[in-house]
Amino acid sequence: MFAAENGLKGDPRLQAISQAIRVIPHFPKQGIMFQDITTLLLNHKAFKDTVDIFVDRYRDMGISVVAGIEARGFMFGPSIALAIGAKFIPLRKPGKLPGEVISQAYELEYGTDCLEMHVGAVLPGERTVVIDDLVATGGTLSAAINLLERMEAEVVECACVIGLSDLKGKRKLHGKPLYILVEPREIEDCC
Amino acid sequence: MTTTVITTLPHFSNLSRGIFVRPNFSFPFSPSRRLAGNLASSNMAAAAAAISPVPKDDLERIAKISATIRVIPDFPKPGIMFQDITTLLLDPVAFKDTIDLFVERYKHMNISVVAGVEARGFIFGPPIALAIGAKFVPIRKPKKLPGEVISEEYSLEYGTDKMEMHVGAVQPGDRALVVDDLIATGGTLCAAMKLLERVEAHVVECACVIELAELKGRDRLGEKPLFVLVSST
């Protein structure tokens, strides 16, 4: 569900966040309008507002774990975790985490990729939020949900800064609630 | 009559992990900087402490932070004792203390940019940037950044690699901090510094949670100050 549909309609922070995101056409390949959040990170107020909106939502939900997806989920997740007193767990590409891991494969447009989590990072019953910068097909988020559920954690919600507009009106992704701040922008709107 | 107060720095050692806590506080103006950065003996440590005593609260926080770092032997290859900060991130108090220690140091230094080195620098850098009112700039492996970039090559044990930064992210005159979880040989941090200096930013300091002192990364940074919380041999 989009933040504007859920209590933040007309919130000026959302428009500022959207406008701080840069669109790069044809990256990583022709036809893709890449939503570049690095310009959001350069705008201290917009970046802080982004984190604050998520913190305000999750602060009183008894969340004990924020799981961030490598690498752009690392840019948002830790600040949220710190503010709500939760643990931060990095979900990483294969071979990066040094200790014992569990792995979950997921599909790409062509081929598959894999996400890993440390064994013992999350405990059964822990209430978790998964964070990434953007959700497209939801393949990566789905892999993240699987990893956490295999360790018997409860995934309360998936949170993304940007989500494709065909997710509008949908409250769930792969059975889990989804919370998104803004839609992708077209190049004409670019700052 | 002058009284010199000597505070002996407590020596926290975990023999099974070989991690020594040696708080590093490099004040730009202080002749103790080299002492603090190279505590070769307890006498020198005491002298450093006398010039720049470490608040007891800082030592307690650093001791707790150090205790949360997990050492994984033989990763990524035999002989390497990998310093795993993911266990630090699982302790909300230790993680908050880590960020607070950096924020307390930098909040009055007029830092306008925090540059974090991929990927573990992305975990520590943004919370620091947000707390001190600075921009956050990711320094990334090749081909990850979508816009126009500048690249800096650096040497590995075998071969070279590259770090990239977006053009326009940093302005001339920006006062920058470079953040990563750990400094080993200093190659990555040097490359990150060079990227910032090429766009005429002023790199004020490099900041890491952990230093692998044996690898002498500090020397590779040359004149550039390095601030670390935990020094490991």
PDB file of C-alpha atoms in Angstrom, chain A residues 78 82, chain B residues 57-58 60-69 85-106 120 123-125 127-129 131-132 177 179-182 207-210 227-230:
ATOM      1  CA  PRO A  78      20.139   0.786   9.935  1.00  0.00           C
ATOM      2  CA  LEU A  82      18.532   2.492  15.504  1.00  0.00           C
TER       3      LEU A  82
ATOM      4  CA  ASP B  57      32.132   6.538  29.601  1.00  0.00           C
ATOM      5  CA  ASP B  58      33.837   6.292  26.200  1.00  0.00           C
ATOM      6  CA  GLU B  60      33.028   1.543  28.706  1.00  0.00           C
ATOM      7  CA  ARG B  61      31.122   1.995  25.498  1.00  0.00           C
ATOM      8  CA  ILE B  62      34.117   0.955  23.409  1.00  0.00           C
ATOM      9  CA  ALA B  63      34.695  -2.132  25.548  1.00  0.00           C
ATOM     10  CA  LYS B  64      31.103  -3.216  25.001  1.00  0.00           C
ATOM     11  CA  ILE B  65      31.338  -2.521  21.277  1.00  0.00           C
ATOM     12  CA  SER B  66      34.531  -4.532  21.013  1.00  0.00           C
ATOM     13  CA  ALA B  67      32.915  -7.444  22.831  1.00  0.00           C
ATOM     14  CA  THR B  68      30.146  -7.661  20.238  1.00  0.00           C
ATOM     15  CA  ILE B  69      32.463  -8.059  17.252  1.00  0.00           C
ATOM     16  CA  ILE B  85      30.498  -6.531  12.582  1.00  0.00           C
ATOM     17  CA  THR B  86      27.129  -8.159  11.891  1.00  0.00           C
ATOM     18  CA  THR B  87      27.028  -9.266  15.534  1.00  0.00           C
ATOM     19  CA  LEU B  88      27.537  -5.648  16.588  1.00  0.00           C
ATOM     20  CA  LEU B  89      24.474  -4.721  14.521  1.00  0.00           C
ATOM     21  CA  LEU B  90      22.471  -7.321  16.453  1.00  0.00           C
ATOM     22  CA  ASP B  91      23.067  -5.412  19.692  1.00  0.00           C
ATOM     23  CA  PRO B  92      20.992  -2.209  19.501  1.00  0.00           C
ATOM     24  CA  VAL B  93      22.820  -0.587  22.434  1.00  0.00           C
ATOM     25  CA  ALA B  94      26.270  -1.335  21.010  1.00  0.00           C
ATOM     26  CA  PHE B  95      25.243  -0.204  17.524  1.00  0.00           C
ATOM     27  CA  LYS B  96      23.781   3.022  18.890  1.00  0.00           C
ATOM     28  CA  ASP B  97      26.909   3.626  20.985  1.00  0.00           C
ATOM     29  CA  THR B  98      29.071   3.101  17.883  1.00  0.00           C
ATOM     30  CA  ILE B  99      27.163   5.746  15.954  1.00  0.00           C
ATOM     31  CA  ASP B 100      27.035   8.075  18.974  1.00  0.00           C
ATOM     32  CA  LEU B 101      30.805   7.942  19.437  1.00  0.00           C
ATOM     33  CA  PHE B 102      31.326   9.047  15.829  1.00  0.00           C
ATOM     34  CA  VAL B 103      28.553  11.662  15.977  1.00  0.00           C
ATOM     35  CA  GLU B 104      29.933  13.161  19.190  1.00  0.00           C
ATOM     36  CA  ARG B 105      33.298  13.533  17.512  1.00  0.00           C
ATOM     37  CA  TYR B 106      32.100  15.020  14.229  1.00  0.00           C
ATOM     38  CA  ARG B 120      29.570  -2.053   5.115  1.00  0.00           C
ATOM     39  CA  ILE B 123      25.595   0.634   7.305  1.00  0.00           C
ATOM     40  CA  PHE B 124      27.520   3.135   9.459  1.00  0.00           C
ATOM     41  CA  GLY B 125      27.753   6.156   7.193  1.00  0.00           C
ATOM     42  CA  PRO B 127      23.157   7.209  10.441  1.00  0.00           C
ATOM     43  CA  ILE B 128      26.200   9.422  11.079  1.00  0.00           C
ATOM     44  CA  ALA B 129      25.324  11.695   8.146  1.00  0.00           C
ATOM     45  CA  ALA B 131      22.743  12.878  12.854  1.00  0.00           C
ATOM     46  CA  ILE B 132      25.297  15.539  11.909  1.00  0.00           C
ATOM     47  CA  LEU B 177      34.413  12.246   6.267  1.00  0.00           C
ATOM     48  CA  VAL B 179      33.528   5.900   6.684  1.00  0.00           C
ATOM     49  CA  ASP B 180      34.028   2.155   6.470  1.00  0.00           C
ATOM     50  CA  ASP B 181      33.612  -0.652   8.983  1.00  0.00           C
ATOM     51  CA  LEU B 182      37.285  -1.585   8.948  1.00  0.00           C
ATOM     52  CA  ALA B 207      36.610   6.920  10.416  1.00  0.00           C
ATOM     53  CA  CYS B 208      36.383   3.162  10.961  1.00  0.00           C
ATOM     54  CA  VAL B 209      34.996   0.941  13.663  1.00  0.00           C
ATOM     55  CA  ILE B 210      38.004  -1.397  13.508  1.00  0.00           C
ATOM     56  CA  PHE B 227      39.864   7.688  13.880  1.00  0.00           C
ATOM     57  CA  VAL B 228      38.971   4.178  14.989  1.00  0.00           C
ATOM     58  CA  LEU B 229      37.143   2.740  17.958  1.00  0.00           C
ATOM     59  CA  VAL B 230      38.782  -0.673  18.170  1.00  0.00           C
TER      60      VAL B 230
END
